GROMACS .gro file of C-alpha atoms in nm:
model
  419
    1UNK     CA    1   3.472  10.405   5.176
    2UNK     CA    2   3.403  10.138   5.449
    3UNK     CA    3   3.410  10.291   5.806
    4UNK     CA    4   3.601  10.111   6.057
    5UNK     CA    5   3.447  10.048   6.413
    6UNK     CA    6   3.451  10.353   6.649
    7UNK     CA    7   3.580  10.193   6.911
    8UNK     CA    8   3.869  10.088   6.708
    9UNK     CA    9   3.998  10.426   6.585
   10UNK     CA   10   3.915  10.575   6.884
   11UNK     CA   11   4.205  10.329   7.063
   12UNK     CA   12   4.426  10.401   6.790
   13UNK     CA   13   4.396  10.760   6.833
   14UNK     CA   14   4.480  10.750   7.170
   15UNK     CA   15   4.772  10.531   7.074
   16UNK     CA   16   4.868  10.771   6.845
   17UNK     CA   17   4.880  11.048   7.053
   18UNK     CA   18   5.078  10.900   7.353
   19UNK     CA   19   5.336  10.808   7.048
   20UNK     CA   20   5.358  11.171   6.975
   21UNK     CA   21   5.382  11.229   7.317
   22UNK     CA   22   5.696  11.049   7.340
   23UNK     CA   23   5.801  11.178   7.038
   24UNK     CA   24   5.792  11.561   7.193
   25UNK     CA   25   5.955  11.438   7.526
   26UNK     CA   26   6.238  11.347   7.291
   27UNK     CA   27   6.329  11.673   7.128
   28UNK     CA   28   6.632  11.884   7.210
   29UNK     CA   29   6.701  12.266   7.209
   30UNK     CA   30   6.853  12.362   6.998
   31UNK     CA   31   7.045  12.794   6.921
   32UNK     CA   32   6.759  13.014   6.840
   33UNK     CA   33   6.499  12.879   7.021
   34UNK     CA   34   6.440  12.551   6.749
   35UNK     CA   35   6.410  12.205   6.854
   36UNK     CA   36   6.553  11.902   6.686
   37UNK     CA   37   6.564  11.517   6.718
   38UNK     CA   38   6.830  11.263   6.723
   39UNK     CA   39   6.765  10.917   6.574
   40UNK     CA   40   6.681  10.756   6.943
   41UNK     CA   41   6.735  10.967   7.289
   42UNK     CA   42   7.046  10.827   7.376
   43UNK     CA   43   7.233  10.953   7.049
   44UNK     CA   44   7.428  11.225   7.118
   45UNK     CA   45   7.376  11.426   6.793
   46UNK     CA   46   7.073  11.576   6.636
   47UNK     CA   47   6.983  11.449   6.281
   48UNK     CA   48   6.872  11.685   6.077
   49UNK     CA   49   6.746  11.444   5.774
   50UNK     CA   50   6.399  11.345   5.641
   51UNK     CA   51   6.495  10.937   5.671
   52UNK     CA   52   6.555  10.895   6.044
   53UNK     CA   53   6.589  11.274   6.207
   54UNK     CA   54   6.420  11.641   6.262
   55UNK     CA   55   6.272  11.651   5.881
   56UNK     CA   56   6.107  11.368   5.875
   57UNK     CA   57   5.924  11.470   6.224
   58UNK     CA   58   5.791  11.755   6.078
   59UNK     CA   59   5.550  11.631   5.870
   60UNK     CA   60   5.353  11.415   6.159
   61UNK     CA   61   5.370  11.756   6.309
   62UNK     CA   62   5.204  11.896   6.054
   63UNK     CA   63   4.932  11.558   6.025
   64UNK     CA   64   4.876  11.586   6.431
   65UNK     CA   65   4.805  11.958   6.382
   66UNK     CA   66   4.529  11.913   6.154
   67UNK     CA   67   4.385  11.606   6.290
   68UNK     CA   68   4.349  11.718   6.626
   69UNK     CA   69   4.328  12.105   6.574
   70UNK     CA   70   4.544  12.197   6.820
   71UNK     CA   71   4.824  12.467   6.741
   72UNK     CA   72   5.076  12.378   6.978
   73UNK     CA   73   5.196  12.075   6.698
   74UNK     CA   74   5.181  12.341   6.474
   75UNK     CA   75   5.403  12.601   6.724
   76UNK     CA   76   5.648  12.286   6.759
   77UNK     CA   77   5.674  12.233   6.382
   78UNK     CA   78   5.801  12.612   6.334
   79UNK     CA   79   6.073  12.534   6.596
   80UNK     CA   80   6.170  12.242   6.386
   81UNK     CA   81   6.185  12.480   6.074
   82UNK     CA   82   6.416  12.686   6.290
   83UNK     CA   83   6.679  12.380   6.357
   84UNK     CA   84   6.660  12.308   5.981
   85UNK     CA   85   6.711  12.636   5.867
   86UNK     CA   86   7.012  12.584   6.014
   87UNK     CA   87   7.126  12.269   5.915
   88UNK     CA   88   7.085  12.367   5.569
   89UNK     CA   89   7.458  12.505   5.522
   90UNK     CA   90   7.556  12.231   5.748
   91UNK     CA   91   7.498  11.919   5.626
   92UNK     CA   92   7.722  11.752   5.375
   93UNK     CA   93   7.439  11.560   5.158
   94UNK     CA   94   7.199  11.712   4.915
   95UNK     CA   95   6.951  11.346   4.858
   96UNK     CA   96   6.560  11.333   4.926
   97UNK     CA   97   6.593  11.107   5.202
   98UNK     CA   98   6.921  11.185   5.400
   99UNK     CA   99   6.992  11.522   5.302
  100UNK     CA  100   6.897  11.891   5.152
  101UNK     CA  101   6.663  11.788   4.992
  102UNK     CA  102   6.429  11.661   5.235
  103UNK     CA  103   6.506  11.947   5.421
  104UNK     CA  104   6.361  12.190   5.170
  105UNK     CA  105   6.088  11.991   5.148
  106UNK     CA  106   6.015  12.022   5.490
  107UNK     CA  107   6.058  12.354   5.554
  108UNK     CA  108   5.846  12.459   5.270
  109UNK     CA  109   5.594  12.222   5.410
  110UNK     CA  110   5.633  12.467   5.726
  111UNK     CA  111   5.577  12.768   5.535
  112UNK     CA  112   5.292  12.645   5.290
  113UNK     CA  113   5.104  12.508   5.642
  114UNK     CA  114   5.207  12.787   5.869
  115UNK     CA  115   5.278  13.086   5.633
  116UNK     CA  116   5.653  13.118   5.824
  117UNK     CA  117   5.815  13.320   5.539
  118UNK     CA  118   6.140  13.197   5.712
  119UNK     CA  119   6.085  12.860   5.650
  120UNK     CA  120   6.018  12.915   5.255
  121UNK     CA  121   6.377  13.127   5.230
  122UNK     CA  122   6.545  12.887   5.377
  123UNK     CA  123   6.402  12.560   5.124
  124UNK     CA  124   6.514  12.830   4.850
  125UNK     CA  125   6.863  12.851   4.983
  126UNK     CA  126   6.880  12.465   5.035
  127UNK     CA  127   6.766  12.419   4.639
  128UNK     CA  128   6.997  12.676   4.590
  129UNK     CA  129   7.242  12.448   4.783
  130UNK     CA  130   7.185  12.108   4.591
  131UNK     CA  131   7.179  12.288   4.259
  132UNK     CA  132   7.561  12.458   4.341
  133UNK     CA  133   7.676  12.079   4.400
  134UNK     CA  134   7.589  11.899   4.092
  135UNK     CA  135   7.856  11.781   3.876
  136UNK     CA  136   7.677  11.716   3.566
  137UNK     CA  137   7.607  11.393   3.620
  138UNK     CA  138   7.533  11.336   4.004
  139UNK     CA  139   7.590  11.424   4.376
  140UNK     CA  140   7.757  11.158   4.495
  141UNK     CA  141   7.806  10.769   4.475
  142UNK     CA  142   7.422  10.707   4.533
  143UNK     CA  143   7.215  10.723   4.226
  144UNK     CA  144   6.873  10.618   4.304
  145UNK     CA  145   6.553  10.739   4.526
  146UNK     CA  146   6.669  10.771   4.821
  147UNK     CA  147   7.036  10.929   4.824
  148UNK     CA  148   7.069  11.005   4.439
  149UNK     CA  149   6.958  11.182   4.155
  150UNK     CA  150   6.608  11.004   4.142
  151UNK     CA  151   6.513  11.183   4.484
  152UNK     CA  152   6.625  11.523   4.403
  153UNK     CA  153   6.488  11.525   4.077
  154UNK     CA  154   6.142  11.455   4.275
  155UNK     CA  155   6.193  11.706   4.513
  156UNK     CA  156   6.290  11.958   4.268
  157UNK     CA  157   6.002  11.892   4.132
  158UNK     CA  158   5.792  11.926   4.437
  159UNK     CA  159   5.930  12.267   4.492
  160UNK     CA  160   5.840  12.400   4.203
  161UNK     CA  161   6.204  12.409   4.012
  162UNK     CA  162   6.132  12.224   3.696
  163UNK     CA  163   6.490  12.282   3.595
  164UNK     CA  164   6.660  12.138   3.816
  165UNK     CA  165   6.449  11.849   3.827
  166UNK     CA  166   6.499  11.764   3.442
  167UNK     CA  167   6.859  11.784   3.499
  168UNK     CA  168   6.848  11.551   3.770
  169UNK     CA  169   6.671  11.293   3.577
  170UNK     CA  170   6.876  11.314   3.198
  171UNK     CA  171   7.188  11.166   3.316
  172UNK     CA  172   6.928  10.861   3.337
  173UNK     CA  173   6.900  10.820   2.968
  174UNK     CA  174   7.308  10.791   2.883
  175UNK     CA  175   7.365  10.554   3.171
  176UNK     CA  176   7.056  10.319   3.137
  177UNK     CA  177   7.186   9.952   3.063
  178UNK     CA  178   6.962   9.728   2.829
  179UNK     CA  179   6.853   9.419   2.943
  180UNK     CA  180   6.620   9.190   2.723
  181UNK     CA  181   6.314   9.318   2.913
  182UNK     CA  182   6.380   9.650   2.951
  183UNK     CA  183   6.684   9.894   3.122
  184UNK     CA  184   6.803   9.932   3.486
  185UNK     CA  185   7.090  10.100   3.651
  186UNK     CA  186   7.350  10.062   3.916
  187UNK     CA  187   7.241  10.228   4.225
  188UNK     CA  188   7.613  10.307   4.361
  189UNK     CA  189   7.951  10.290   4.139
  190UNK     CA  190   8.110   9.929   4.126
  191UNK     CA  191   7.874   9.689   4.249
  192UNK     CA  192   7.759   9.434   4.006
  193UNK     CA  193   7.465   9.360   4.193
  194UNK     CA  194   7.151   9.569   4.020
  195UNK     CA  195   6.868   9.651   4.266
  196UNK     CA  196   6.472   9.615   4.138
  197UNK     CA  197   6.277   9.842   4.385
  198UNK     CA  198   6.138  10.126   4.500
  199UNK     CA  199   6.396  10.279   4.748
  200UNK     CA  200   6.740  10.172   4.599
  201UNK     CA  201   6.678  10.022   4.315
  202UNK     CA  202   6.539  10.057   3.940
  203UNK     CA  203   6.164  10.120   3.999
  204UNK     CA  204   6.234  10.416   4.251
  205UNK     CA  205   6.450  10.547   3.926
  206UNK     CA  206   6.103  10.492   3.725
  207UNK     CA  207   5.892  10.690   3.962
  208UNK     CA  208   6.128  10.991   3.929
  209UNK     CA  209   6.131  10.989   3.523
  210UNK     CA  210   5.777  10.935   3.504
  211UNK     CA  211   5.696  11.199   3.760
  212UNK     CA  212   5.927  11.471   3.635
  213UNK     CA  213   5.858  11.370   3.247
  214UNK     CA  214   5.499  11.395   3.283
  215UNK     CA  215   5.545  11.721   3.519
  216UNK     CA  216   5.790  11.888   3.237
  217UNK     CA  217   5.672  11.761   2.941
  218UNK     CA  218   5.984  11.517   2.803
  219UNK     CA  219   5.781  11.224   2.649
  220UNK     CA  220   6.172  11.112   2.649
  221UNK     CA  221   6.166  11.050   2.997
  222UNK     CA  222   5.853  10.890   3.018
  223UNK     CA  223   5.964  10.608   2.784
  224UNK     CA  224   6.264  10.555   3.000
  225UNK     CA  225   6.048  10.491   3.276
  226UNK     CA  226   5.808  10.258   3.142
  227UNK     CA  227   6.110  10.036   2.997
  228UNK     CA  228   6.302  10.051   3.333
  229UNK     CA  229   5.989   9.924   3.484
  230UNK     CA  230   5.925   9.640   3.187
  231UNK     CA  231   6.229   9.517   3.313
  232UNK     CA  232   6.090   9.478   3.672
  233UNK     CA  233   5.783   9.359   3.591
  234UNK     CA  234   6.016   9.070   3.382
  235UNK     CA  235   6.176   8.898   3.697
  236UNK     CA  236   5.805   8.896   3.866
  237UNK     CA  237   5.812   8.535   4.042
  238UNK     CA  238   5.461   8.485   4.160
  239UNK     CA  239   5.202   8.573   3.859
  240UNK     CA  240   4.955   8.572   3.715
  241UNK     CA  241   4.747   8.658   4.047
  242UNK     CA  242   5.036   8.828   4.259
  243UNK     CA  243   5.345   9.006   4.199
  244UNK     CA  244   5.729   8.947   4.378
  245UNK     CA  245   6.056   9.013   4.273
  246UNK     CA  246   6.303   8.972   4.446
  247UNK     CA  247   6.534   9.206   4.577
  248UNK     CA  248   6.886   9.223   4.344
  249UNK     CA  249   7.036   9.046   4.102
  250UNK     CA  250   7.300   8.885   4.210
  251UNK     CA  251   7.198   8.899   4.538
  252UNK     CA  252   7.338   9.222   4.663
  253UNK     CA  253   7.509   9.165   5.046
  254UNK     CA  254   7.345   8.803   5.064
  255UNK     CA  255   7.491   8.808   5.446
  256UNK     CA  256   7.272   9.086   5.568
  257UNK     CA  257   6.970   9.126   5.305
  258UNK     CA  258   6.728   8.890   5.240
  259UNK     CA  259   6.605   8.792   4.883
  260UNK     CA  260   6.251   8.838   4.925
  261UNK     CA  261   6.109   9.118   5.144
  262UNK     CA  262   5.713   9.231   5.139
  263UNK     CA  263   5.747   9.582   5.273
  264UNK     CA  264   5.782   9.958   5.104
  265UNK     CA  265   6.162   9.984   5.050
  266UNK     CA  266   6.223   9.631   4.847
  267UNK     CA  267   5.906   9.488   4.799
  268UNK     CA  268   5.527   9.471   4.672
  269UNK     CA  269   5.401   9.737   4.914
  270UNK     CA  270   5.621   9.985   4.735
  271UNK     CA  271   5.612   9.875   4.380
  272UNK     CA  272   5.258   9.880   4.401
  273UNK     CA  273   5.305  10.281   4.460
  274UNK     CA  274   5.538  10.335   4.154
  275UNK     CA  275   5.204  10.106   3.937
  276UNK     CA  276   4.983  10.339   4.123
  277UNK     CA  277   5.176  10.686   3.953
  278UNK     CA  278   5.262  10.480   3.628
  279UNK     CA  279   4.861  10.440   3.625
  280UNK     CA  280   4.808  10.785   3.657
  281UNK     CA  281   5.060  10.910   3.406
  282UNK     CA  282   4.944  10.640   3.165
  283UNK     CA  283   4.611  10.626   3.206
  284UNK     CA  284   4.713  10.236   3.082
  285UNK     CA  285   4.478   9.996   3.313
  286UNK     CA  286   4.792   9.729   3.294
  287UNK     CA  287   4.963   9.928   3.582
  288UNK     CA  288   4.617   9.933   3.805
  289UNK     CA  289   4.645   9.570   3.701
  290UNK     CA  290   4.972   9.510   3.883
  291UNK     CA  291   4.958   9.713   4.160
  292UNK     CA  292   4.586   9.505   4.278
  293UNK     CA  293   4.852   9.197   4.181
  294UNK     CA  294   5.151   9.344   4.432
  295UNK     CA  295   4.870   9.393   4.746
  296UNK     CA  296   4.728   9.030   4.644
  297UNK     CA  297   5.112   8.921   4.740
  298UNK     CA  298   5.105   9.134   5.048
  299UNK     CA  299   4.758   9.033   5.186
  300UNK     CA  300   4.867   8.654   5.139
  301UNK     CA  301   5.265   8.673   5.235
  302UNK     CA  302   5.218   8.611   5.620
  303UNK     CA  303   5.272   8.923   5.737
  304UNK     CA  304   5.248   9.101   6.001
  305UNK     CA  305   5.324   8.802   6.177
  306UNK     CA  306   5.662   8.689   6.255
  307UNK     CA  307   5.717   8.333   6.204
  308UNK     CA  308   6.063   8.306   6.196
  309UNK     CA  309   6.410   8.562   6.259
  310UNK     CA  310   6.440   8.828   5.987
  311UNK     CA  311   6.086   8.742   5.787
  312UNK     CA  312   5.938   9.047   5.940
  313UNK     CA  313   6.120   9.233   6.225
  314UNK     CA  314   6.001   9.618   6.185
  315UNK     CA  315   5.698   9.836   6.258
  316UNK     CA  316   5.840  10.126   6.065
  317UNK     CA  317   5.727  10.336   5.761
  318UNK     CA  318   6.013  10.223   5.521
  319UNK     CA  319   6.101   9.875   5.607
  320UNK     CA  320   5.797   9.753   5.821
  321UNK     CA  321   5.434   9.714   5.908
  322UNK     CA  322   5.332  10.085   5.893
  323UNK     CA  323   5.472  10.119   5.506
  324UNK     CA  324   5.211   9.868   5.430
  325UNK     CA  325   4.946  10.015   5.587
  326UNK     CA  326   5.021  10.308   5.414
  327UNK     CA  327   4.950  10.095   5.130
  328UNK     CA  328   4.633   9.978   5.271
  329UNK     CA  329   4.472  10.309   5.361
  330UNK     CA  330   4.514  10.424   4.992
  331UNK     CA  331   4.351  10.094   4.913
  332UNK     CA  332   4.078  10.182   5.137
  333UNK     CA  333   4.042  10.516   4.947
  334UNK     CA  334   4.068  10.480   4.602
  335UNK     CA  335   3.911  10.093   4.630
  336UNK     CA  336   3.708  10.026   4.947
  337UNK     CA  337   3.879   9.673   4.987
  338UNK     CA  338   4.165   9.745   5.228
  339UNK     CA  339   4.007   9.774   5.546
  340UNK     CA  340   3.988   9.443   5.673
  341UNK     CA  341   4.432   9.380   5.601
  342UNK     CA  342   4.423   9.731   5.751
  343UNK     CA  343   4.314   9.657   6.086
  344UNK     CA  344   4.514   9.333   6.079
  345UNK     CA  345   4.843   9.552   6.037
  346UNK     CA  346   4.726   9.838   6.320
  347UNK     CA  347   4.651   9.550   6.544
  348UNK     CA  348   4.982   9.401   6.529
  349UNK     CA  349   5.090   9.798   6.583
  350UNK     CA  350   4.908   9.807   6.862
  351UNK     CA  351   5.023   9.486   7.039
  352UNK     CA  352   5.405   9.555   6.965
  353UNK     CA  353   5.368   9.903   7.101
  354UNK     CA  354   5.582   9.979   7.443
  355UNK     CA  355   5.306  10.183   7.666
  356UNK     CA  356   5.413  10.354   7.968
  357UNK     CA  357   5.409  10.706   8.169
  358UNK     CA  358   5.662  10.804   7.897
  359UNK     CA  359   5.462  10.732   7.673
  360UNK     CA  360   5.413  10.485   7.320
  361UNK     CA  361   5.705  10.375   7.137
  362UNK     CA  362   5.805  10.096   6.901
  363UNK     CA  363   6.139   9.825   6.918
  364UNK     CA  364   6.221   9.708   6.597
  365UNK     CA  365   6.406   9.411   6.580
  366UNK     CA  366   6.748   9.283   6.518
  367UNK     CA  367   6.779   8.887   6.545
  368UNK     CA  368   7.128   8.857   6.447
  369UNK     CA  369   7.230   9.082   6.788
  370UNK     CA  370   7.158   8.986   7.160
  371UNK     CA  371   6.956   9.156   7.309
  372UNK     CA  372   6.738   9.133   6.986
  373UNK     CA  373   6.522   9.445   7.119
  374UNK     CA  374   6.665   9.765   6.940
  375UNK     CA  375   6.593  10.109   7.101
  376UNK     CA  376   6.326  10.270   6.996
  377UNK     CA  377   6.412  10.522   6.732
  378UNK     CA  378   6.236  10.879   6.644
  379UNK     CA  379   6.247  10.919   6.264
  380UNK     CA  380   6.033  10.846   5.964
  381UNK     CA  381   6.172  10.509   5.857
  382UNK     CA  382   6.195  10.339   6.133
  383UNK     CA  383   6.063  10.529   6.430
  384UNK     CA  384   5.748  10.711   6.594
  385UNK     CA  385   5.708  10.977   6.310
  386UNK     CA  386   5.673  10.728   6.018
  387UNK     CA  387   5.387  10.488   6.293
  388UNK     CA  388   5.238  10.751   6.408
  389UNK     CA  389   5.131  10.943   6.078
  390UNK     CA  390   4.999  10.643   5.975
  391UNK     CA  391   4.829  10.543   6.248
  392UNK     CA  392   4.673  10.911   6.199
  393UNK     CA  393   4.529  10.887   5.842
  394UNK     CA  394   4.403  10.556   5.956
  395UNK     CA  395   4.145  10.684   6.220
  396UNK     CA  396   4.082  10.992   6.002
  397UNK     CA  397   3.974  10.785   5.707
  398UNK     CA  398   3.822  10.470   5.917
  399UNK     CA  399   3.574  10.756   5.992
  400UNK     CA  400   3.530  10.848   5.663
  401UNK     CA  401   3.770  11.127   5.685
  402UNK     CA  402   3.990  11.281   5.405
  403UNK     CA  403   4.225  11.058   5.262
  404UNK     CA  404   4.492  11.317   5.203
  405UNK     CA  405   4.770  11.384   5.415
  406UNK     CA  406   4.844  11.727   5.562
  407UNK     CA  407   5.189  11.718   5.372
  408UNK     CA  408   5.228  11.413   5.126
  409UNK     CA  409   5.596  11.298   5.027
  410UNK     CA  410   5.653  11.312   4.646
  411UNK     CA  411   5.715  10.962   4.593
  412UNK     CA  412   5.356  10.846   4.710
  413UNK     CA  413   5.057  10.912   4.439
  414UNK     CA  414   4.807  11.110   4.558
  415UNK     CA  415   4.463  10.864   4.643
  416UNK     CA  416   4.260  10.911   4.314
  417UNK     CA  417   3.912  10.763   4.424
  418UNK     CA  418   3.748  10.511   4.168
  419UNK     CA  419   3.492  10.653   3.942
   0.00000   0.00000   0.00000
């Protein structure tokens, strides 16, 4: 594993740590002595969910605990259980990424890290939740990765209930269309539009059959997988060397979405994760094959850079620069080649980040709106708690540091170092 400069991680530590600083100074009080986070400060209610509120802060908690060794992340992330707790009866969504889900997943996180036998209850209850609200089919109009079936099936999984996983992923095989490549699905209920990627779309669908098949045994739902994802890997529009497809067909809200994006939610960055667990569920080379094909695209697409409004207008975990380098570190991992496209992307962290007594913080970007500036937000996706766990596992393994993180999200393969 190639070692980064010390002076380099060393600034991006600090970084890092005045970005968690702001991220504390944010939290709110909540009954009971928790603490919980709205999506920016000046919202007046507390999200509770893994994509942009209190759940998805928890696990840089949990990454800022271990990498620094000091306890008081950990004292903060048992507060956070305490706000989840409960949210858990509260919330009226039982997904991976906006709901129940996530929440168990979190709070088990808690109790696994922290041994708070509170925190472990109340994931059980909020399984027990999401299992009372399934209709047979689904939860709701969502039916992908991050607000559907695919999600909870993975986070079933994750926490340990192998049931309800499988019955989260079958209604997969009766509504699978054939195409002439493969099968995809319809991520919502009357939208002709069919979406190809990881966090709406067909391949996020894959990750969560071949995840839970391999996990439970159904060969069944294996095969589904690999033929949703021949169908992706059938609209690729830059082979043989790289890998992009774009991002529905038709072109789903052509107004507001662009066709081709680079990043985790619709574009190389995160198929190259769903080739990454196809590789390891296969053991088929093909899929090691494409995902060194989807970071080719990335490395060459432009970006970090920003030469024109909407090519590349986030620094966040699910749309932006810090999903990539998520990317990149598992690159430098499992292949010692990422390093160099690594520091490009923490540089262009770096230079967007807003420094100040308050500490760090990060705009994204809306070039459609005047002011273009957006306020700064808290959450996972597209806040300090995505950047700043990444900007974490960076130092750690620029110093030749474990690669793992200190809770990892079931939808990202675990680095598997080359032989």
């Amino acid at each position: 594993m190639t070692a980064v400069d010390g002076t380099v991680v060393d600034e991006v530590e600090e970084l890092a740590a005045d970005g968690l600083r702001w991220l504390l100074a944010a939290a709110r009080e909540t009954e009971g002595g928790g603490l919980g986070w709205a999506r920016t400060p000046s919202d007046d209610e507390l999200d509770p969910a893994f994509y942009s509120g209190t759940a998805g802060v928890v696990p840089v908690l949990l990454e800022a605990r271990r990498h620094f060794g000091v306890d008081s992340y950990g004292d903060t992330a048992l507060r956070a259980a305490r706000s989840l707790a409960a949210a858990v009866d509260a919330v009226d969504d039982d997904s991976l990424y906006f709901g129940r889900t996530g929440i168990a997943l979190a709070l088990r996180a808690v109790d696994d890290e922290l041994g708070d036998s509170a925190a472990g209850a109340a994931a059980d209850r909020a399984l027990q939740v999401v299992r009372s609200r399934f209709d047979g089919t689904r939860w709701g109009a969502l039916f992908e990765l991050m607000g559907g079936n695919a999600g909870i099936g993975l986070g079933a999984s994750a926490l340990g209930d192998a049931e309800l996983a499988v019955l989260a992923l079958e209604p997969y095989l009766g509504t699978a269309e054939q195409t002439a490549t493969g099968v995809q699905w319809a991520h919502r209920p009357d939208v002709e539009s069919r979406l190809h990627h990881i966090s709406h779309g067909t391949l996020g669908i894959v990750a969560a059959l071949a995840e839970v098949g391999r996990a439970a045994g159904r060969a069944d739902l294996v095969e589904l997988a690999l033929a949703g994802a021949a169908d992706v890997v059938a609209r690729d529009e830059a082979g043989p060397d790289g890998f992009l497809v774009p991002h529905s067909d038709p072109h789903y809200r052509p107004d507001v979405v662009q066709r081709i994006s680079y990043g985790w939610c619709h574009g190389p960055a995160g198929d190259a994760q769903v080739f990454r667990l196809l590789r390891d569920v296969t053991a088929d080379p093909a899929w090691a094959s494409l995902a060194d094909r989807c970071w080719h695209t990335v490395v060459d697409s432009g970006i970090p850079a920003r030469p024109r409004p909407g090519f590349w207008d986030n620094n966040g975990r699910c749309c932006g620069t810090a999903g990539v380098l998520a990317l990149a570190c598992d690159r430098m991992a499992e292949q010692d080649d990422g390093a160099g496209f690594a520091q490009v992307l923490v540089a262009d962290i770096v230079a967007r980040a807003t420094r100040d007594s308050d500490g760090t913080r990060w705009s994204n970007v809306e070039h459609r709106a005047t002011p273009s500036a957006l306020e700064p937000r808290t959450g996972w996706a597209m806040g300090n708690a995505g950047i700043v766990r990444e900007l974490l596992r960076f130092v750690r393994i620029g110093r030749g540091g474990d690669p793992a993180y200190a809770f990892r999200w079931p939808d990202q393969p675990a680095v598997r170092p080359a032989a």
